[in-house]
Amino acid sequence: MAELKKSLGMLQLLAFGVAGVVGTSWIYTNSTLFGEYGAGGVVFGLAAGVLLAACVALAYSELTTTFPRAGGEVVYSYTSMGRGAAFFTGWMLLGAYVSSLAFYVTAFGFLLGNFFPVFNTIPLYTINDETVYLPVLLVGIALTALFFALNWFGIEIGAQVQLAMFAAIVIIGAALVVVGFSTGSPQNFFPAYYPDSAPVSDTLRFIIPGMTFLAGFGLVAVLAEDAKISARKVGRTVVLTVLAAGTFYCLVLAATAWVLPWEDVAQMDLGTVAAFREAGFPLLGAGAYLIAFLGLLTSFLGLFVASSRIMVAMGRAHLLPPQLADIHDRRGTPHKALIATAAITLGLGWLGPGAVVWFLDTGGVYLGIVWFMVVLAKYLTPRRYPELERPYRTRLGFLPAIGGIGALLVIIWAIVPGTSSSLVWPAEYIILGVWFAIGTVLYAVARAKQIDRTEGLHAILGDSYDHLHRHEIAAQQRRGENT
């Protein structure tokens, strides 16, 4: 079976990972977070969330170095737990990624509407109290077409664009941090909690939402087959992505609470943007808003690429139509999976943010499930294949289990009513149920056309299959020599 073209170096892979994690709304909505949790709750709770996410990333790192194949999580689940687990993992991951892609279709135009009123003209329809305007929708369609084209001719083109936007985010973020800490005051940050609050409780309450800030670090694992660096370096990049993105978040948020009293920032409408403007740095305020635009674009591009690779892995194992696994002979790109990704993105994106936010909110549940499945695969794989050579092993083997517990908490935090991140009743619970129902139907269809497990492993693992079963091959050779 054809392989994806290896085009991504270390920097490009890191750009897809970190820039795919650093999203958009956090930079101008953190005033709301300060108002609910206090600056200390946000910054310290997020730092704790980063550590938990890093524990999950250790499981990713170990598995990615062993199986550097497209679709990451789907491959790990198929290898360690079989077809059902692989479909479940892949379907949850697609649910999370496609929900975000659909949101981005109109989100970019709505951001532009804050500066150019023309984007808020020619209303088309209203869904969930949000009106979709023609210019906003046209911009989203054009953006989707652009990212499709960038990847149609080879991922290296999209990778260079991603790297350039990533560099801009880092430079602007560094400027915010340096200016914020050099011109601000620790008295603006401390005390870091409201006088009548419970600091420990506020910090703990933000850990789970903080973990969802890191959603997307699995992009590195999904793109492992596209990487031209060693599998070991790919695995390290997964953990580096979590730590780098988490550090970026914490430093920018802390600088926001340092440059002005965070209680004042909590009363503002645009978080970091408004804080730096008020502190006398309008250019940096504009730069913070630019991070929002760039973060949206980098996340859009990263998830677009990743979604197609998930489809490739599921197609190879016949968990979805096998045509999705077709690789173009000359370009080395999954052209049919890219077409499917673009079609689904536009098919849901026209609904606008009012409806798509329901899909987006369920993404926390999907990702929590995926993280837990990856941690489970990390422990089951060596039991199923005891002689498997693993290039990288986590020294403290219990750490991924801690991350797995954090993943379960993400799920519970969203599903159980009454938490700060509970799904909206009944719309989001219905969407969650519908997505599970569609997956059940598709899996039933896939089961009717399923292929032999060995054939599936050959297809989804490629060259890694011989590595997986080398102990069996060696045993057969020994038996042949003895006879």
CSV table of C-alpha atoms in Angstrom, one decimal, residues 27-336:
chain,number,residue,atom,x,y,z
A,27,ILE,CA,-6.5,35.8,24.0
A,28,TYR,CA,-9.5,38.1,24.1
A,29,THR,CA,-11.9,36.2,26.5
A,30,ASN,CA,-9.4,35.7,29.4
A,31,SER,CA,-11.1,38.6,31.2
A,32,THR,CA,-14.1,36.3,31.8
A,33,LEU,CA,-11.8,33.6,33.1
A,34,PHE,CA,-10.1,36.0,35.5
A,35,GLY,CA,-13.5,37.1,36.7
A,36,GLU,CA,-14.5,33.5,37.5
A,37,TYR,CA,-11.3,31.9,38.8
A,38,GLY,CA,-9.0,34.8,39.6
A,39,ALA,CA,-5.7,35.3,37.9
A,40,GLY,CA,-4.1,32.7,40.2
A,41,GLY,CA,-6.8,30.1,39.4
A,42,VAL,CA,-6.3,30.6,35.7
A,43,VAL,CA,-2.5,30.6,35.5
A,44,PHE,CA,-1.8,28.0,38.2
A,45,GLY,CA,-4.7,25.8,37.3
A,46,LEU,CA,-3.6,25.9,33.7
A,47,ALA,CA,-0.1,25.0,34.7
A,48,ALA,CA,-1.4,21.9,36.5
A,49,GLY,CA,-3.5,21.1,33.5
A,50,VAL,CA,-0.4,21.2,31.3
A,51,LEU,CA,1.3,18.7,33.6
A,52,LEU,CA,-1.6,16.3,33.4
A,53,ALA,CA,-1.7,16.7,29.6
A,54,ALA,CA,2.0,16.0,29.5
A,55,CYS,CA,1.4,12.8,31.3
A,56,VAL,CA,-1.0,11.8,28.5
A,57,ALA,CA,1.6,13.0,26.0
A,58,LEU,CA,4.1,10.5,27.4
A,59,ALA,CA,1.8,7.7,26.3
A,60,TYR,CA,1.6,9.3,22.9
A,61,SER,CA,5.4,9.6,22.7
A,62,GLU,CA,6.0,6.0,23.6
A,63,LEU,CA,3.5,4.7,21.0
A,64,THR,CA,4.4,7.2,18.3
A,65,THR,CA,8.1,6.1,18.4
A,66,THR,CA,6.9,2.5,18.1
A,67,PHE,CA,4.3,3.0,15.4
A,68,PRO,CA,5.1,6.2,13.4
A,69,ARG,CA,2.0,5.8,11.1
A,70,ALA,CA,-0.7,8.1,9.8
A,71,GLY,CA,-3.7,8.3,12.1
A,72,GLY,CA,-1.8,7.9,15.3
A,73,GLU,CA,-4.5,7.1,17.9
A,74,VAL,CA,-6.4,4.8,15.4
A,75,VAL,CA,-3.3,2.8,14.9
A,76,TYR,CA,-2.5,2.4,18.6
A,77,SER,CA,-6.1,1.3,19.3
A,78,TYR,CA,-6.2,-1.2,16.4
A,79,THR,CA,-2.9,-2.8,17.3
A,80,SER,CA,-3.6,-3.2,21.0
A,81,MET,CA,-7.4,-3.6,21.2
A,82,GLY,CA,-8.8,-4.5,17.8
A,83,ARG,CA,-11.2,-3.1,15.3
A,84,GLY,CA,-14.0,-2.0,17.6
A,85,ALA,CA,-11.7,0.1,19.8
A,86,ALA,CA,-9.9,1.6,16.7
A,87,PHE,CA,-13.2,2.6,15.1
A,88,PHE,CA,-14.4,4.1,18.4
A,89,THR,CA,-11.2,6.1,18.9
A,90,GLY,CA,-11.1,7.3,15.3
A,91,TRP,CA,-14.8,8.3,15.3
A,92,MET,CA,-14.3,10.3,18.5
A,93,LEU,CA,-11.3,12.0,17.1
A,94,LEU,CA,-13.0,12.9,13.9
A,95,GLY,CA,-15.9,14.3,16.0
A,96,ALA,CA,-13.6,16.6,17.8
A,97,TYR,CA,-11.6,17.7,14.8
A,98,VAL,CA,-14.5,18.1,12.4
A,99,SER,CA,-16.5,20.2,15.0
A,100,SER,CA,-13.6,22.6,15.3
A,101,LEU,CA,-13.2,22.8,11.5
A,102,ALA,CA,-16.9,23.6,11.0
A,103,PHE,CA,-16.6,26.3,13.7
A,104,TYR,CA,-13.6,27.9,11.9
A,105,VAL,CA,-15.6,28.3,8.6
A,106,THR,CA,-17.5,31.3,10.0
A,107,ALA,CA,-15.3,32.3,13.0
A,108,PHE,CA,-12.7,34.0,10.8
A,109,GLY,CA,-15.3,36.2,9.1
A,110,PHE,CA,-16.9,37.1,12.4
A,111,LEU,CA,-13.5,38.2,13.7
A,112,LEU,CA,-13.0,40.3,10.6
A,113,GLY,CA,-16.4,41.8,11.3
A,114,ASN,CA,-15.1,43.5,14.4
A,115,PHE,CA,-12.9,45.7,12.1
A,116,PHE,CA,-14.8,45.8,8.9
A,117,PRO,CA,-18.6,46.3,9.2
A,118,VAL,CA,-19.1,45.2,5.7
A,119,PHE,CA,-18.8,41.6,6.9
A,120,ASN,CA,-21.9,42.0,9.0
A,121,THR,CA,-24.1,42.8,6.1
A,122,ILE,CA,-26.4,40.7,3.8
A,123,PRO,CA,-27.9,38.4,6.5
A,124,LEU,CA,-28.8,34.9,5.2
A,125,TYR,CA,-30.4,33.1,8.2
A,126,THR,CA,-30.3,32.9,12.0
A,127,ILE,CA,-29.6,29.7,14.0
A,128,ASN,CA,-29.5,29.7,17.8
A,129,ASP,CA,-29.7,33.5,17.9
A,130,GLU,CA,-26.6,33.9,15.7
A,131,THR,CA,-27.0,35.4,12.2
A,132,VAL,CA,-24.9,34.1,9.4
A,133,TYR,CA,-23.9,36.9,6.9
A,134,LEU,CA,-23.0,36.2,3.3
A,135,PRO,CA,-19.5,37.9,3.4
A,136,VAL,CA,-18.7,35.8,6.5
A,137,LEU,CA,-19.7,32.6,4.8
A,138,LEU,CA,-17.9,33.4,1.6
A,139,VAL,CA,-14.7,34.1,3.5
A,140,GLY,CA,-15.0,30.7,5.3
A,141,ILE,CA,-15.6,28.9,2.0
A,142,ALA,CA,-12.5,30.7,0.4
A,143,LEU,CA,-10.4,29.8,3.5
A,144,THR,CA,-11.4,26.1,3.3
A,145,ALA,CA,-10.6,26.1,-0.4
A,146,LEU,CA,-7.2,27.7,0.2
A,147,PHE,CA,-6.2,25.1,2.8
A,148,PHE,CA,-7.5,22.3,0.6
A,149,ALA,CA,-5.3,23.6,-2.2
A,150,LEU,CA,-2.3,24.0,0.0
A,151,ASN,CA,-2.5,20.3,0.9
A,152,TRP,CA,-3.6,19.0,-2.4
A,153,PHE,CA,-0.2,19.7,-4.0
A,154,GLY,CA,1.8,18.4,-1.0
A,155,ILE,CA,1.9,18.9,2.7
A,156,GLU,CA,5.2,20.7,2.5
A,157,ILE,CA,3.5,23.8,1.1
A,158,GLY,CA,1.0,24.0,3.9
A,159,ALA,CA,3.9,23.2,6.4
A,160,GLN,CA,5.8,26.3,5.3
A,161,VAL,CA,2.7,28.5,5.7
A,162,GLN,CA,2.1,27.0,9.1
A,163,LEU,CA,5.7,27.6,10.1
A,164,ALA,CA,5.5,31.2,9.1
A,165,MET,CA,2.3,31.8,11.1
A,166,PHE,CA,3.8,29.9,14.0
A,167,ALA,CA,6.9,32.2,14.0
A,168,ALA,CA,4.6,35.3,14.0
A,169,ILE,CA,2.6,34.0,17.0
A,170,VAL,CA,5.8,33.3,19.0
A,171,ILE,CA,7.3,36.7,18.2
A,172,ILE,CA,4.2,38.6,19.2
A,173,GLY,CA,3.7,36.4,22.3
A,174,ALA,CA,7.3,37.1,23.3
A,175,ALA,CA,6.8,40.8,23.0
A,176,LEU,CA,3.7,40.7,25.1
A,177,VAL,CA,5.5,38.7,27.8
A,178,VAL,CA,8.6,40.9,27.8
A,179,VAL,CA,6.7,44.2,27.9
A,180,GLY,CA,4.1,42.9,30.4
A,181,PHE,CA,6.6,41.8,32.9
A,182,SER,CA,9.1,44.6,32.5
A,183,THR,CA,6.6,47.5,32.7
A,184,GLY,CA,4.0,45.9,35.0
A,185,SER,CA,4.1,45.1,38.7
A,186,PRO,CA,3.8,42.1,40.9
A,187,GLN,CA,1.2,44.1,42.9
A,188,ASN,CA,-1.0,43.8,39.8
A,189,PHE,CA,-0.9,40.0,40.0
A,190,PHE,CA,-0.8,39.4,43.8
A,191,PRO,CA,-3.0,38.7,45.6
A,192,ALA,CA,-3.9,36.4,42.8
A,193,TYR,CA,-7.4,35.5,44.1
A,194,TYR,CA,-10.5,37.3,45.2
A,195,PRO,CA,-10.5,38.0,48.9
A,196,ASP,CA,-13.6,35.9,49.6
A,197,SER,CA,-12.6,33.0,47.3
A,198,ALA,CA,-11.0,29.7,48.0
A,199,PRO,CA,-7.7,29.7,46.2
A,200,VAL,CA,-7.2,25.9,46.2
A,201,SER,CA,-10.7,25.3,45.0
A,202,ASP,CA,-10.5,28.0,42.2
A,203,THR,CA,-7.2,26.5,41.0
A,204,LEU,CA,-8.5,22.9,41.0
A,205,ARG,CA,-11.7,24.0,39.2
A,206,PHE,CA,-9.6,25.3,36.3
A,207,ILE,CA,-7.4,22.2,35.8
A,208,ILE,CA,-9.9,20.3,33.7
A,209,PRO,CA,-10.8,23.3,31.5
A,210,GLY,CA,-7.1,24.0,31.3
A,211,MET,CA,-6.5,20.5,29.9
A,212,THR,CA,-8.9,21.3,27.1
A,213,PHE,CA,-6.7,24.3,26.2
A,214,LEU,CA,-4.1,21.7,25.1
A,215,ALA,CA,-6.5,19.9,22.8
A,216,GLY,CA,-4.7,19.3,19.5
A,217,PHE,CA,-1.3,18.1,20.6
A,218,GLY,CA,-2.2,14.7,19.1
A,219,LEU,CA,-1.7,16.3,15.7
A,220,VAL,CA,2.0,15.4,15.9
A,221,ALA,CA,1.1,11.7,16.3
A,222,VAL,CA,-1.4,11.8,13.5
A,223,LEU,CA,1.2,13.3,11.2
A,224,ALA,CA,4.0,10.9,12.1
A,225,GLU,CA,4.0,9.2,8.7
A,226,ASP,CA,4.5,12.6,7.0
A,227,ALA,CA,7.7,13.2,9.1
A,228,LYS,CA,11.1,12.8,7.6
A,229,ILE,CA,12.8,12.7,11.0
A,230,SER,CA,13.4,9.7,13.1
A,231,ALA,CA,10.4,8.1,15.0
A,232,ARG,CA,12.2,8.8,18.3
A,233,LYS,CA,12.3,12.6,17.5
A,234,VAL,CA,8.6,12.5,16.4
A,235,GLY,CA,7.8,11.0,19.8
A,236,ARG,CA,9.7,13.7,21.7
A,237,THR,CA,8.0,16.3,19.7
A,238,VAL,CA,4.6,15.3,21.1
A,239,VAL,CA,5.7,16.0,24.7
A,240,LEU,CA,7.5,19.2,23.5
A,241,THR,CA,4.4,20.4,21.9
A,242,VAL,CA,2.4,20.2,25.2
A,243,LEU,CA,5.1,21.9,27.2
A,244,ALA,CA,5.8,24.6,24.7
A,245,ALA,CA,2.1,25.4,24.1
A,246,GLY,CA,1.4,25.3,27.8
A,247,THR,CA,4.3,27.6,28.6
A,248,PHE,CA,3.1,30.0,26.0
A,249,TYR,CA,-0.4,30.1,27.4
A,250,CYS,CA,0.8,30.6,31.0
A,251,LEU,CA,3.3,33.3,30.2
A,252,VAL,CA,1.0,35.4,28.1
A,253,LEU,CA,-1.9,35.1,30.6
A,254,ALA,CA,0.4,35.9,33.5
A,255,ALA,CA,1.8,39.0,31.6
A,256,THR,CA,-1.8,40.1,31.1
A,257,ALA,CA,-2.4,40.1,34.8
A,258,TRP,CA,1.0,41.7,35.4
A,259,VAL,CA,0.7,44.7,33.1
A,260,LEU,CA,-2.5,45.9,34.8
A,261,PRO,CA,-4.4,44.8,38.0
A,262,TRP,CA,-6.1,41.6,37.0
A,263,GLU,CA,-9.3,42.6,38.7
A,264,ASP,CA,-9.5,45.5,36.3
A,265,VAL,CA,-8.8,43.2,33.3
A,266,ALA,CA,-11.6,41.0,34.5
A,267,GLN,CA,-14.0,43.9,33.9
A,268,MET,CA,-12.8,44.5,30.3
A,269,ASP,CA,-14.4,43.0,27.2
A,270,LEU,CA,-11.3,41.9,25.3
A,271,GLY,CA,-8.9,40.4,27.8
A,272,THR,CA,-5.2,40.7,26.8
A,273,VAL,CA,-6.1,43.0,23.8
A,274,ALA,CA,-7.8,45.5,26.1
A,275,ALA,CA,-5.2,45.2,28.9
A,276,PHE,CA,-2.3,46.2,26.8
A,277,ARG,CA,-4.2,49.0,25.1
A,278,GLU,CA,-5.2,50.4,28.5
A,279,ALA,CA,-1.6,50.0,29.7
A,280,GLY,CA,-0.4,52.3,26.9
A,281,PHE,CA,0.7,49.8,24.3
A,282,PRO,CA,-2.0,49.9,21.6
A,283,LEU,CA,0.4,48.3,19.1
A,284,LEU,CA,0.8,45.2,21.3
A,285,GLY,CA,-3.0,45.2,21.9
A,286,ALA,CA,-3.4,44.9,18.1
A,287,GLY,CA,-0.7,42.2,18.2
A,288,ALA,CA,-2.7,40.2,20.7
A,289,TYR,CA,-5.7,40.4,18.4
A,290,LEU,CA,-3.4,39.3,15.6
A,291,ILE,CA,-2.6,36.2,17.6
A,292,ALA,CA,-6.3,35.4,17.7
A,293,PHE,CA,-6.4,35.6,13.9
A,294,LEU,CA,-3.2,33.5,13.4
A,295,GLY,CA,-4.3,31.0,16.1
A,296,LEU,CA,-7.5,30.4,14.2
A,297,LEU,CA,-5.7,29.9,10.9
A,298,THR,CA,-3.0,27.6,12.3
A,299,SER,CA,-5.6,25.5,14.1
A,300,PHE,CA,-7.8,25.4,11.0
A,301,LEU,CA,-4.8,24.3,8.8
A,302,GLY,CA,-3.5,21.7,11.4
A,303,LEU,CA,-6.9,20.1,12.0
A,304,PHE,CA,-7.6,20.0,8.3
A,305,VAL,CA,-4.5,18.0,7.6
A,306,ALA,CA,-4.9,15.8,10.6
A,307,SER,CA,-8.6,14.9,9.8
A,308,SER,CA,-7.5,13.6,6.4
A,309,ARG,CA,-4.8,11.4,8.0
A,310,ILE,CA,-7.3,9.9,10.4
A,311,MET,CA,-9.5,9.0,7.5
A,312,VAL,CA,-6.5,7.4,5.8
A,313,ALA,CA,-5.8,5.2,8.8
A,314,MET,CA,-9.5,4.2,9.1
A,315,GLY,CA,-9.7,3.5,5.4
A,316,ARG,CA,-6.6,1.3,5.5
A,317,ALA,CA,-8.3,-0.9,8.1
A,318,HIS,CA,-11.7,-0.8,6.3
A,319,LEU,CA,-13.2,1.0,9.2
A,320,LEU,CA,-14.4,3.6,6.7
A,321,PRO,CA,-14.5,3.2,2.9
A,322,PRO,CA,-11.1,2.0,1.8
A,323,GLN,CA,-11.0,4.6,-1.0
A,324,LEU,CA,-10.2,7.2,1.7
A,325,ALA,CA,-6.8,5.5,2.1
A,326,ASP,CA,-5.8,6.1,-1.6
A,327,ILE,CA,-2.5,8.0,-1.9
A,328,HIS,CA,-1.8,10.0,-5.1
A,329,ASP,CA,1.1,8.4,-7.0
A,330,ARG,CA,2.9,11.6,-7.8
A,331,ARG,CA,2.1,14.0,-5.0
A,332,GLY,CA,2.0,11.5,-2.2
A,333,THR,CA,-1.1,13.1,-0.7
A,334,PRO,CA,-4.4,11.5,0.4
A,335,HIS,CA,-6.4,13.2,-2.2
A,336,LYS,CA,-9.7,11.5,-1.6
